[in-house]
Amino acid sequence: MTTQRADTRSGAGLASELRMSVMRLRRRLVAERDPGNRLSARALSVLWVLRREGESTVGQLADHERVRPPSMTRTVAALVEDGLVCRRTSDDDRRQVLVSISEQGLAMLAADRRRRDAWLARRLAELTPDERAVLREAAPLIERLADAD
């Protein structure tokens, strides 16, 4: 057994190997995005959060993306300008601004998702059924890691 292979069995080794694998897959998925999509990774992430979670405040989005509110305010302003999100004043607290994804934002995400999913589905089809089963079981664990504080 090589030292490198033994290292991946330790917690630190697994962390390093998983980090590199996830980063490489992320880069590849970014490269496969729809050619008409000029959005930053953060802007895309904000759209996905709004699609999944629904209406949110800029502060909630900033917390989710782990950025400062002024940075998120700029991201949201650009998305509003592009027609991908809408802002409105909260009915409960007139000082609070709520952000939601627009129909145009939903359509853009759907086109982007179709393209990336098609690429990934082709790659998954190259794996054995057992390998796909391992990934199916690993997916919720990776999601849990991504959501951890």
Coordinates of C-alpha atoms in Angstrom, one line a residue, residues 6 28 34 40 47 59-60 65 68 77 82-83 90 109 125 129 134 141-142:
A6 CA -2.9 5.0 3.1
R28 CA -16.4 20.9 -14.9
D34 CA -25.4 27.3 -20.8
S40 CA -21.3 34.6 -11.6
L47 CA -31.1 32.1 -7.9
G59 CA -29.6 39.4 4.9
Q60 CA -30.8 35.8 4.7
E65 CA -23.7 32.6 0.8
R68 CA -21.5 40.5 3.9
A77 CA -29.2 44.7 -7.6
D82 CA -31.2 41.6 -15.5
G83 CA -34.9 40.8 -14.7
S90 CA -42.5 43.2 3.3
L109 CA -32.2 28.2 -14.3
A125 CA -24.1 6.3 -17.7
P129 CA -24.7 0.2 -11.6
V134 CA -22.5 4.5 -4.2
L141 CA -24.0 13.1 2.7
I142 CA -22.2 15.6 0.5

